Coordinates of N, CA, C and O in Angstrom, one line a residue:
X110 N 0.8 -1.2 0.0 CA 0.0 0.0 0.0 C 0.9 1.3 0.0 O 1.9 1.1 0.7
X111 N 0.9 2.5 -0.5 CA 1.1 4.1 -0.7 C 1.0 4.4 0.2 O -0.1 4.3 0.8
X112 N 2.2 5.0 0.8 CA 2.6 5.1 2.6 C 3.6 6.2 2.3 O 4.4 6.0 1.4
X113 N 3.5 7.5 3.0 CA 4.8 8.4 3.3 C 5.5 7.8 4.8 O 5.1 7.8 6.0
X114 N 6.7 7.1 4.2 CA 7.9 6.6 5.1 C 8.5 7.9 5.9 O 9.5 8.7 5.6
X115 N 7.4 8.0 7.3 CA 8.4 9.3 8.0 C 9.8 9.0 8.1 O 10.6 10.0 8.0
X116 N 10.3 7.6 8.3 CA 11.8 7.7 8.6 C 12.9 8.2 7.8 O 14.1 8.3 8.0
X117 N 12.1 8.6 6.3 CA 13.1 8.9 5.4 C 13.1 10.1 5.1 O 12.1 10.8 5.0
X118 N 14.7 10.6 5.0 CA 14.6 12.2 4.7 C 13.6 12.9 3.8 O 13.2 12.3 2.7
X119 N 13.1 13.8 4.1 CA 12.4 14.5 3.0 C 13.9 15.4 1.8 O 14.8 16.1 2.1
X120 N 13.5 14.9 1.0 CA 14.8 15.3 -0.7 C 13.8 16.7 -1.5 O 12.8 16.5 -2.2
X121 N 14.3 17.6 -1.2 CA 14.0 18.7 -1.7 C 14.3 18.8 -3.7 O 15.4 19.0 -4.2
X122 N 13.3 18.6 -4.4 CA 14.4 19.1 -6.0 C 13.5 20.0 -6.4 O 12.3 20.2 -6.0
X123 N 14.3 20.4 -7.4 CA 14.6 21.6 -7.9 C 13.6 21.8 -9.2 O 14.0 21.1 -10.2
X124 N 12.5 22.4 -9.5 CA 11.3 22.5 -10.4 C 11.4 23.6 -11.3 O 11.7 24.7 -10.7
X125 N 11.3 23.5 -12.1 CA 10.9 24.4 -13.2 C 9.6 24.4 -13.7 O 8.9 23.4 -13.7
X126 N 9.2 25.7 -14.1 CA 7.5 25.5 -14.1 C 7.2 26.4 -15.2 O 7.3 27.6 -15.0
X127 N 6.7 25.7 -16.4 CA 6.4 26.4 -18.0 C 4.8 26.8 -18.4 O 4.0 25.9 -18.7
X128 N 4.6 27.7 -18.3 CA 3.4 28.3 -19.4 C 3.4 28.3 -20.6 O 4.2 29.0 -21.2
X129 N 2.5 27.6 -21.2 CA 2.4 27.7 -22.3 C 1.3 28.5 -22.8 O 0.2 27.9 -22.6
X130 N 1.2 29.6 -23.2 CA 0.3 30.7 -23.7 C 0.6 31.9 -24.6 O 1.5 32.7 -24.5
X131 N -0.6 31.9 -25.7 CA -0.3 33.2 -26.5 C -0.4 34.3 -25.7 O 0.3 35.4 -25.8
X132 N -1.5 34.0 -24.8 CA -2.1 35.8 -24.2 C -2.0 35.9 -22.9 O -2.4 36.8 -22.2
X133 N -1.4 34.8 -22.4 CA -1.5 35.1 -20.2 C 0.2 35.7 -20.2 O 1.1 35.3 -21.0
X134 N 0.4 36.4 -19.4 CA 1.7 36.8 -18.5 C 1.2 36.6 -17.1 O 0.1 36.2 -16.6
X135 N 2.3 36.8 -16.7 CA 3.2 36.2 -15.1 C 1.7 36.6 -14.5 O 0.9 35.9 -13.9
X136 N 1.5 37.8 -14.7 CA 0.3 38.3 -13.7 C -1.1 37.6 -13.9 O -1.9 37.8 -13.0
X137 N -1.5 36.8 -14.9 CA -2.6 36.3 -15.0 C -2.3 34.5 -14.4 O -3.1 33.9 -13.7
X138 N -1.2 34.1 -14.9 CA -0.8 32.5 -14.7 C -1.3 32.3 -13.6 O -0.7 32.5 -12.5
X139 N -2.7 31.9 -13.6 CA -3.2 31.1 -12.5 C -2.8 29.9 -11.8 O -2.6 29.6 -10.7
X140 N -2.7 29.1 -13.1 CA -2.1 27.9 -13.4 C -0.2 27.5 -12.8 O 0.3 26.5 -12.3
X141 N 0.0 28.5 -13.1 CA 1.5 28.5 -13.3 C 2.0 29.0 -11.0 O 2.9 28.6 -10.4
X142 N 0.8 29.9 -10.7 CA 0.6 30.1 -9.3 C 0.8 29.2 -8.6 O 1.7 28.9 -7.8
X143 N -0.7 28.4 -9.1 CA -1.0 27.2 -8.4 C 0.5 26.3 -8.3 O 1.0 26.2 -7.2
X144 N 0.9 25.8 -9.3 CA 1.7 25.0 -9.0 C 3.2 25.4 -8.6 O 4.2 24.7 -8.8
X145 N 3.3 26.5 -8.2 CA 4.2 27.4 -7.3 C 4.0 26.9 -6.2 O 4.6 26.2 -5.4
X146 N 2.8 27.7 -6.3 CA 2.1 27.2 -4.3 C 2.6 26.1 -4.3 O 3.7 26.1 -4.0
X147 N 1.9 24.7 -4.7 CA 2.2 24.3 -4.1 C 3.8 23.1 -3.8 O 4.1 22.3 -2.9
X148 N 4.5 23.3 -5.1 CA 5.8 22.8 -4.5 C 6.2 23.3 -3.8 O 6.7 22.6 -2.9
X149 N 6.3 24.8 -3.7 CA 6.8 25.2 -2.5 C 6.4 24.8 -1.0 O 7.1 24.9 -0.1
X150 N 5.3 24.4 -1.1 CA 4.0 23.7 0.0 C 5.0 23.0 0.4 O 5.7 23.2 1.4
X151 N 5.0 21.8 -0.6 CA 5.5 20.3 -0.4 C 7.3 20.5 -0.1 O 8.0 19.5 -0.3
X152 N 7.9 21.7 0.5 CA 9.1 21.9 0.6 C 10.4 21.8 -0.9 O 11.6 21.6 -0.9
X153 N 9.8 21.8 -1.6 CA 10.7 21.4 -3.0 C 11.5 23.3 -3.2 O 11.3 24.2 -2.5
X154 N 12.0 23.3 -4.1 CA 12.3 24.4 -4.4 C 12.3 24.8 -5.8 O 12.8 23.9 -6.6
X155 N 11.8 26.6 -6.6 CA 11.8 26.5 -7.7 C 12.6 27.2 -8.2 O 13.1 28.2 -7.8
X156 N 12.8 26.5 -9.3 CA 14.4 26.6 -9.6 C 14.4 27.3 -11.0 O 15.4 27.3 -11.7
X157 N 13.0 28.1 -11.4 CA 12.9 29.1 -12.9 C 11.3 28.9 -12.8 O 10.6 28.1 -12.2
X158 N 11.2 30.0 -13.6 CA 9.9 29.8 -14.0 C 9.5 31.0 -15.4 O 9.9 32.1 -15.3
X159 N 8.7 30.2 -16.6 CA 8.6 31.3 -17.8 C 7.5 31.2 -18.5 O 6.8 30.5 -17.7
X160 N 7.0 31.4 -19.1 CA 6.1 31.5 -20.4 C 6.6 31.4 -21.0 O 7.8 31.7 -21.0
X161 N 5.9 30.8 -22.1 CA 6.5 30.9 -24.0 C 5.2 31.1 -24.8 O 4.2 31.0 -24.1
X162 N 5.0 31.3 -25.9 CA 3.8 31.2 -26.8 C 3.8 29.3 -27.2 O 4.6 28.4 -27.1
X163 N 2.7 29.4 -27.6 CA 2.4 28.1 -28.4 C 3.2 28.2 -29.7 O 2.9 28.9 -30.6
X164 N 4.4 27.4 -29.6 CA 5.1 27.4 -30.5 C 5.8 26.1 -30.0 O 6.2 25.9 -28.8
X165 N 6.0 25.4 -31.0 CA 6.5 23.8 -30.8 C 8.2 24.1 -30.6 O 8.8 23.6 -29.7
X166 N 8.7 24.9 -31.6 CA 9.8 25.1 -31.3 C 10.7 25.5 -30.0 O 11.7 25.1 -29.3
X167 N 9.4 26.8 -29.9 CA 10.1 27.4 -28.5 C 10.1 27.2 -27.2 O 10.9 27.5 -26.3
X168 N 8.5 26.2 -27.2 CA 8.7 24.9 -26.3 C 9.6 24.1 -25.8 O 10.1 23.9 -24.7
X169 N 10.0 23.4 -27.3 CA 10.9 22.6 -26.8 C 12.5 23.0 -26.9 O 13.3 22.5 -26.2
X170 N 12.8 23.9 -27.7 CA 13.9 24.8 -26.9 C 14.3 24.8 -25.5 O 15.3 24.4 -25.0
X171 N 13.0 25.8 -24.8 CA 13.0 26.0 -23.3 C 13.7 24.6 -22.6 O 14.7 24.3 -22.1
X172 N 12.5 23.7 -22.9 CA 12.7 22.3 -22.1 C 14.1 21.9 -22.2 O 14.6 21.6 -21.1
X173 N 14.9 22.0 -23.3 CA 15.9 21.4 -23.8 C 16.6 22.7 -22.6 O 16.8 22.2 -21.5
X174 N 17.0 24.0 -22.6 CA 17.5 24.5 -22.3 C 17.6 24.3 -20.6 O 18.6 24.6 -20.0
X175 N 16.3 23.7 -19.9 CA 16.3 23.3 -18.3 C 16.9 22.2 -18.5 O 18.0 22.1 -18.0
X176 N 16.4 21.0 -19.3 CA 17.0 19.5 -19.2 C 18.7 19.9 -19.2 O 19.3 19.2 -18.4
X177 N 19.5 20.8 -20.1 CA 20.7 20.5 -19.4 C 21.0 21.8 -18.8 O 21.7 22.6 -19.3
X178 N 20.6 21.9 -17.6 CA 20.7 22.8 -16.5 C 20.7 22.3 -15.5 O 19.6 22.0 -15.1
X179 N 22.2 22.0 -14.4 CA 22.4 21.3 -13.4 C 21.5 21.9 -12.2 O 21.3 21.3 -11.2
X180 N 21.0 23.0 -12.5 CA 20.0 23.8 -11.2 C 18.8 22.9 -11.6 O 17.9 23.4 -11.0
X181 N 18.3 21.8 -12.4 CA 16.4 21.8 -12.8 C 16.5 20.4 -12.9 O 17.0 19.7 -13.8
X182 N 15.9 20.1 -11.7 CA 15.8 18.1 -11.7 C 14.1 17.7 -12.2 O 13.8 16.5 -12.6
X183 N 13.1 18.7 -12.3 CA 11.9 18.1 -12.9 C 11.4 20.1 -13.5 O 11.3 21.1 -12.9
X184 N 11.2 19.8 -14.6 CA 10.2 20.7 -15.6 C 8.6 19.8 -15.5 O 8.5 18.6 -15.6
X185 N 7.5 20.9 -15.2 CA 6.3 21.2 -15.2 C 5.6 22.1 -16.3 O 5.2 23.2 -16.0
X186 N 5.5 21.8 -17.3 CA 4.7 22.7 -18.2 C 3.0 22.6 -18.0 O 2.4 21.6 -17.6
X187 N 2.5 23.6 -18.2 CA 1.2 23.8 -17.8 C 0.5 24.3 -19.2 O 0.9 25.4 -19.6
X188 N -0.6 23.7 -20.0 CA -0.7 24.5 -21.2 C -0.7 24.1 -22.5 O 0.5 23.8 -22.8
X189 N -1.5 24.0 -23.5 CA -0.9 23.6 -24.8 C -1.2 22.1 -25.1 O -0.7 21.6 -26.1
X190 N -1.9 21.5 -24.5 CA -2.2 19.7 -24.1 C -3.4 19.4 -24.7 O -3.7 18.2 -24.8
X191 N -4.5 20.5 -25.3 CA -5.8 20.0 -25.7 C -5.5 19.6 -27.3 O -4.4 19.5 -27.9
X192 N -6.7 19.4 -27.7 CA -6.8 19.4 -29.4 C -6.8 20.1 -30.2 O -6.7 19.5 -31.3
X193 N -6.8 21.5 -30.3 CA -7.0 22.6 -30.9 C -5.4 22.7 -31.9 O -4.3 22.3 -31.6
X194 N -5.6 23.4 -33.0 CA -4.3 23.5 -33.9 C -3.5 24.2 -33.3 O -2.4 23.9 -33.8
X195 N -3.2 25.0 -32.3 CA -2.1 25.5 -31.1 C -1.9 24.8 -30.2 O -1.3 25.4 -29.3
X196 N -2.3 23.7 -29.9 CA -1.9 22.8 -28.8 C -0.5 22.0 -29.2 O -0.6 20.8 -29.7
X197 N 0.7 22.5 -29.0 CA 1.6 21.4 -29.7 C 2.8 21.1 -28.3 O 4.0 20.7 -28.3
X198 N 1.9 21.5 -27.2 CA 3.3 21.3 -25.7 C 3.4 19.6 -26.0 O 4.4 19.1 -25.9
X199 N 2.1 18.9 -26.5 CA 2.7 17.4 -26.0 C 3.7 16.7 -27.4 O 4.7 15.9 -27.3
X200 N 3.3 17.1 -28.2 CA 4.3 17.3 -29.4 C 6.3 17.6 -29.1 O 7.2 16.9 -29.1
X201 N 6.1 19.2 -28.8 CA 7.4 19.7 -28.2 C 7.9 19.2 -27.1 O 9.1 19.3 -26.7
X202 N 6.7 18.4 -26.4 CA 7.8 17.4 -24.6 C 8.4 16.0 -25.7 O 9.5 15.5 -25.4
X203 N 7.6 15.5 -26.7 CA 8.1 14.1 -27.3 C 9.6 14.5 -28.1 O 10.6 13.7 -28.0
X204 N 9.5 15.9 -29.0 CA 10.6 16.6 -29.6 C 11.9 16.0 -28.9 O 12.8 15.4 -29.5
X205 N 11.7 16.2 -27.2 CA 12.5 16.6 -26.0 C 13.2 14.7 -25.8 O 14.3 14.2 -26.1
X206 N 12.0 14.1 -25.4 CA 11.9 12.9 -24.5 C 12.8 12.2 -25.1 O 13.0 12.2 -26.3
X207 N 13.6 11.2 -23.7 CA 14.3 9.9 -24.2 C 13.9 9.2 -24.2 O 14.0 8.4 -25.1
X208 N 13.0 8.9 -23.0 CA 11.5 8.0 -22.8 C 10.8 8.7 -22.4 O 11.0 9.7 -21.8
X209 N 9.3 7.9 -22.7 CA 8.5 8.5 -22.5 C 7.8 8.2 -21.5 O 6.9 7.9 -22.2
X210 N 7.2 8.0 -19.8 CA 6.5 7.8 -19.1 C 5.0 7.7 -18.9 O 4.2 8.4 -18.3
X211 N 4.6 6.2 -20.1 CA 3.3 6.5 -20.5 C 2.5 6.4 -19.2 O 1.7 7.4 -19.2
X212 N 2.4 5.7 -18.4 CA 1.5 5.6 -17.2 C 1.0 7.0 -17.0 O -0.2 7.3 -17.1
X213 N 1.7 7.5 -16.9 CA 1.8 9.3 -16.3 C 0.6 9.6 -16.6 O -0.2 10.0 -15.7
X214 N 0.2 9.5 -18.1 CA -1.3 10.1 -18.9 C -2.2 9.2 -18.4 O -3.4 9.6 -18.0
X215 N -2.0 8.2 -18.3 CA -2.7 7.3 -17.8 C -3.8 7.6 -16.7 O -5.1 7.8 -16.7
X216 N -2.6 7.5 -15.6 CA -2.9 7.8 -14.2 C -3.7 9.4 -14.1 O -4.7 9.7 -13.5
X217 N -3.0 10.2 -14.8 CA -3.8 11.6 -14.6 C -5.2 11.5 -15.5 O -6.2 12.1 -15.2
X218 N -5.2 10.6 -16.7 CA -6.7 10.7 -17.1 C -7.8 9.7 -15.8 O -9.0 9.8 -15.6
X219 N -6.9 9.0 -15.4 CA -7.8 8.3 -14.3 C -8.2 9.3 -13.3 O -9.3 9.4 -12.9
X220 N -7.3 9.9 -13.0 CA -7.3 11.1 -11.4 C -8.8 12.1 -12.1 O -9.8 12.2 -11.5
X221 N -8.4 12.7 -13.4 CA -9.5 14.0 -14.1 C -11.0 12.8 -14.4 O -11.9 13.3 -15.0
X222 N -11.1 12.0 -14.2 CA -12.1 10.9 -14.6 C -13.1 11.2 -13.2 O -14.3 11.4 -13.2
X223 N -12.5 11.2 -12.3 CA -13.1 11.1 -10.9 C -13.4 12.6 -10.6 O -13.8 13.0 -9.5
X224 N -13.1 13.4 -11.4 CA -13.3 14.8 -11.1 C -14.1 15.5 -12.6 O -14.8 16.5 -12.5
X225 N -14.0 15.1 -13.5 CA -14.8 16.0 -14.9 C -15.5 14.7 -15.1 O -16.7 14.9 -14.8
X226 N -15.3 13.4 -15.5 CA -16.2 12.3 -15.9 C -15.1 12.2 -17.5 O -13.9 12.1 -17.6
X227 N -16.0 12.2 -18.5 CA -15.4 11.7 -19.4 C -14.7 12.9 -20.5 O -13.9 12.8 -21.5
X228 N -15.2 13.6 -20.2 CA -14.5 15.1 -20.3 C -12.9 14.9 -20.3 O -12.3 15.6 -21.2
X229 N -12.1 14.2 -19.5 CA -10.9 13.3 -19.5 C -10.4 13.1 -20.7 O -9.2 13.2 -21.1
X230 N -11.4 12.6 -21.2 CA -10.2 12.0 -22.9 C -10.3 13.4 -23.5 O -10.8 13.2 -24.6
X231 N -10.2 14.6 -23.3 CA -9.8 15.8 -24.2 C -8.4 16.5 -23.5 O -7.8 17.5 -23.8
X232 N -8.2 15.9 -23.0 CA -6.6 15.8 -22.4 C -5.4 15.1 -23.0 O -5.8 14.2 -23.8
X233 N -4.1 15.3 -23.0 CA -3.3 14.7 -23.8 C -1.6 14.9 -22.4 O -0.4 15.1 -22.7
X234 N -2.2 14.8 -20.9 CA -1.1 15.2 -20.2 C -0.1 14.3 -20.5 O -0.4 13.2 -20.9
X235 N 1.2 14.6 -20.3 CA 2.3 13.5 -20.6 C 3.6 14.1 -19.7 O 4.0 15.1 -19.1
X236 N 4.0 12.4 -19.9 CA 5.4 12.7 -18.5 C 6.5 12.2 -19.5 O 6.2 11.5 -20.6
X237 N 8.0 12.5 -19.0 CA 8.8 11.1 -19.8 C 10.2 12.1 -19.1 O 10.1 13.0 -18.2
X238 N 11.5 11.6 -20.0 CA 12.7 12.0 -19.3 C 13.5 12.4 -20.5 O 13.4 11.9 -21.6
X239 N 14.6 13.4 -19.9 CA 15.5 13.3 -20.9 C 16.9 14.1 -20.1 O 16.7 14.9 -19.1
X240 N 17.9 13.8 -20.5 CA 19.3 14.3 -19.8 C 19.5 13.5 -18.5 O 20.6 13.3 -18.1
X241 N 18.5 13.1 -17.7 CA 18.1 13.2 -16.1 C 17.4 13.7 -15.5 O 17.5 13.8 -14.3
X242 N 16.3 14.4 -16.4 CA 15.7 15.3 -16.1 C 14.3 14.7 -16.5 O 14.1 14.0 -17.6
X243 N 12.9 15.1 -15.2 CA 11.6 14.7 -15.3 C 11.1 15.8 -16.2 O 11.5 16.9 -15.9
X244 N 10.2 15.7 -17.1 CA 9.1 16.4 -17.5 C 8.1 16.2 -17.6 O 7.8 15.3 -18.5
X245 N 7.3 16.8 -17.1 CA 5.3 16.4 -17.2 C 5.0 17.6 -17.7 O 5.4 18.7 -17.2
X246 N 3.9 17.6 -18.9 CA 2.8 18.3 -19.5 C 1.7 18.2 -18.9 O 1.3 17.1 -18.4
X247 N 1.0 19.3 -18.8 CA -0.8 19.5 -17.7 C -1.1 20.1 -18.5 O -0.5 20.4 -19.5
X248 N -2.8 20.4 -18.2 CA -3.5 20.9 -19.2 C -3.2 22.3 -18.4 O -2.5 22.4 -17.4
X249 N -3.9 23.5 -19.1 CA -3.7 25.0 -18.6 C -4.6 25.2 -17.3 O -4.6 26.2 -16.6
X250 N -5.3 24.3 -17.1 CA -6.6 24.9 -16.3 C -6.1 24.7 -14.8 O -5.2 23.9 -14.5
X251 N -6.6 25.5 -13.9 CA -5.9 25.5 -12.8 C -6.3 23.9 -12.0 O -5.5 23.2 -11.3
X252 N -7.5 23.6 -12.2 CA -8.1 22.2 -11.3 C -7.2 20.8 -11.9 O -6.9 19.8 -11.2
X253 N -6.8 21.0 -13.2 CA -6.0 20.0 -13.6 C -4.4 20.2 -13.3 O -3.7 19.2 -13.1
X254 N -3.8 21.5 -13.3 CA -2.7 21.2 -12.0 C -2.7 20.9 -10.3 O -1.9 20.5 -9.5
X255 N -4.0 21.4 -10.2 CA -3.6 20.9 -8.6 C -4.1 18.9 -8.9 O -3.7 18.0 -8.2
X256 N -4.8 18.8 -9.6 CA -5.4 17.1 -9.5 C -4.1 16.6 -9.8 O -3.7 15.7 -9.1
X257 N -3.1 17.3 -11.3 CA -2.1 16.4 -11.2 C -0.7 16.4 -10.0 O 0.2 15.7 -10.0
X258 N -1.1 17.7 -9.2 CA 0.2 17.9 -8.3 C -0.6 16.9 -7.0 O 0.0 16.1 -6.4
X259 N -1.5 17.0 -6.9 CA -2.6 16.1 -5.7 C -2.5 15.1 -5.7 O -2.4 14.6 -4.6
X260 N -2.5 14.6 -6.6 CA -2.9 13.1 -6.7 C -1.9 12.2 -7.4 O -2.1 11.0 -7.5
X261 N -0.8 12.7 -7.9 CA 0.0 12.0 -8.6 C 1.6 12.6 -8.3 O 2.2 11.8 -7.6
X262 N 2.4 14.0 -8.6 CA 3.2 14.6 -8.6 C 3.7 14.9 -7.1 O 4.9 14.8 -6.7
X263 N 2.8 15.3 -6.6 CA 3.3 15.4 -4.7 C 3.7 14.4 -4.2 O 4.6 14.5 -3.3
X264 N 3.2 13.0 -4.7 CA 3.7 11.9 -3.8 C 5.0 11.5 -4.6 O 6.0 11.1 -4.0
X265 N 4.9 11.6 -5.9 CA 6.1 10.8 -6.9 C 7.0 11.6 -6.6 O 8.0 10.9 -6.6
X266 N 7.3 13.0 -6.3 CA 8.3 13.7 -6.3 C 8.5 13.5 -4.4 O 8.6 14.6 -3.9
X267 N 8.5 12.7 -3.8 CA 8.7 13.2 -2.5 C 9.3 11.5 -2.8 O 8.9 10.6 -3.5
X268 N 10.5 11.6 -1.8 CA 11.4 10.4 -1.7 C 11.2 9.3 -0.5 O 11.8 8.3 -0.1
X269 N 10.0 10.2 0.0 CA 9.2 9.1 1.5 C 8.7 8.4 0.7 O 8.8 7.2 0.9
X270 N 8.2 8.7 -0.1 CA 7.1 7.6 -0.7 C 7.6 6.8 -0.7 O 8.8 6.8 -0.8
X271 N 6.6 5.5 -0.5 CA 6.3 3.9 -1.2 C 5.5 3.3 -1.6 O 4.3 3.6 -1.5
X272 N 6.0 2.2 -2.1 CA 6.4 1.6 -2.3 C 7.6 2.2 -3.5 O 8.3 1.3 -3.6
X273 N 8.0 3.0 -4.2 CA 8.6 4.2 -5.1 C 8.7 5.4 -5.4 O 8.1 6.3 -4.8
X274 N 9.1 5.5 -6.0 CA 9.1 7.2 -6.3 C 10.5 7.9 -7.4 O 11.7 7.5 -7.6
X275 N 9.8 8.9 -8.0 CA 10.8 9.0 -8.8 C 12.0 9.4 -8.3 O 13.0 9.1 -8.9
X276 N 12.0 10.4 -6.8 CA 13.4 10.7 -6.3 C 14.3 9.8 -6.3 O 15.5 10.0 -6.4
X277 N 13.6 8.7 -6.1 CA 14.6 7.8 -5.6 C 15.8 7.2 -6.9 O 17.0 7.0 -6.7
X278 N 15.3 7.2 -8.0 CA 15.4 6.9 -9.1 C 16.4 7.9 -10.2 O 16.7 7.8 -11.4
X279 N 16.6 9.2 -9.1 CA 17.3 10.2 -9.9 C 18.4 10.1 -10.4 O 18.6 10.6 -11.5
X280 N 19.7 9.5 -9.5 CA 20.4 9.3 -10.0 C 21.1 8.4 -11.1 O 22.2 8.0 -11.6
X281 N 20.0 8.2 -11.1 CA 20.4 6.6 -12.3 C 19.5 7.1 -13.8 O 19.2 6.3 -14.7
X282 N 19.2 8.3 -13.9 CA 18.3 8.9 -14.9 C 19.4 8.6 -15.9 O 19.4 7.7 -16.7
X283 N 20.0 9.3 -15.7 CA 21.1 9.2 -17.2 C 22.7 8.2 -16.9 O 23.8 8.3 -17.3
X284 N 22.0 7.2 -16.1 CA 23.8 6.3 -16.4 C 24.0 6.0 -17.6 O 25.1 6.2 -18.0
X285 N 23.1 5.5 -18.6 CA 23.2 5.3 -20.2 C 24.3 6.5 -20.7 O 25.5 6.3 -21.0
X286 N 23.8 7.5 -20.6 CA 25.0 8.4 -20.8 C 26.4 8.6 -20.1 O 27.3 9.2 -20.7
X287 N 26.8 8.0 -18.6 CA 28.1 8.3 -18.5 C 28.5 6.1 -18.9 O 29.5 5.6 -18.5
X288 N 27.9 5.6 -19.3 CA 28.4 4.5 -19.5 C 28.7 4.8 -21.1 O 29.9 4.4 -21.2
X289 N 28.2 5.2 -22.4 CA 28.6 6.1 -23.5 C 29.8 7.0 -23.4 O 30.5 7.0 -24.5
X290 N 30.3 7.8 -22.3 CA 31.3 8.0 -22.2 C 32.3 7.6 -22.1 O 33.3 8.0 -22.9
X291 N 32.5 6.8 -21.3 CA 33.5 5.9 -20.7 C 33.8 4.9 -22.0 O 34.7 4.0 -21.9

């Protein structure tokens, strides 16, 4: 059973958190608030935070430019995830990904299932990795970042967790690459 292990340190990392939008700035990001609040809630610390326009490129630019940034152990994009012909964040996170973390969509269309109903499958959230670095796509709306920081990203990112978690898992993100080296 999913148990926070008091005996184990609580592991602070380091978040990045992306907007994706033609028309919101810093002052409107509700979305982008919300999940300020609450890593910082959860003791984590944030380690950038930006907008971009819906633009596939400059999406995945940004990403690319946190993934190799020794300050940014998980990117959070908020934005850009529906169906519409400007939706291309989940496009620009695959551009990025070395794998992809399909459960991720999974599990969060399960979480938005119990909260919108079937309204769910107009979602396209996505997780996966690249450099050593976590990234998850949400939708823009503020109820679908706190459901996915609620119910899925609060406990995965906290290193009490069990039976796993991705902290635990960090430093082995990229041995494929120092084993390429060598």
């Amino acid at each position: 059973m999913a148990r926070i292990d008091e005996s184990r340190p609580f592991i602070p990392v380091k978040i990045a958190i992306l907007t994706v939008s033609d028309t919101r700035g810093l002052d409107q990001d509700k979305s982008g608030d919300t999940l300020v609040a609450r890593l910082t809630e959860a003791g984590h610390r944030l380690a950038d935070r930006k907008i971009v326009q819906d633009e596939r490129q400059l999406i995945a630019d940004q990403l690319r430019a946190w993934c190799a940034d020794d300050g940014v152990d998980v990117i959070i994009s908020t934005g850009g995830t529906g169906l519409t012909g400007r939706d291309v964040t989940v496009e620009a996170h695959r551009d990025v990904y070395e794998k992809e973390i399909d459960a991720f969509g999974t599990v969060f269309t399960m979480v938005s299932m119990n909260k919108i109903g079937t309204s769910a499958v107009q979602s396209r959230a996505t997780g996966g990795v690249a450099n050593g670095t976590y990234l998850f796509a949400l939708p823009g709306s503020t109820g679908a970042c706190k459901d996915a920081w609620d119910d899925i990203l609060k406990f995965q990112l906290d290193y009490r967790h069990k039976p796993c978690n991705f902290v635990e898992i960090m430093p082995r993100l990229d041995e494929h690459l120092k084993r390429s080296k060598g």
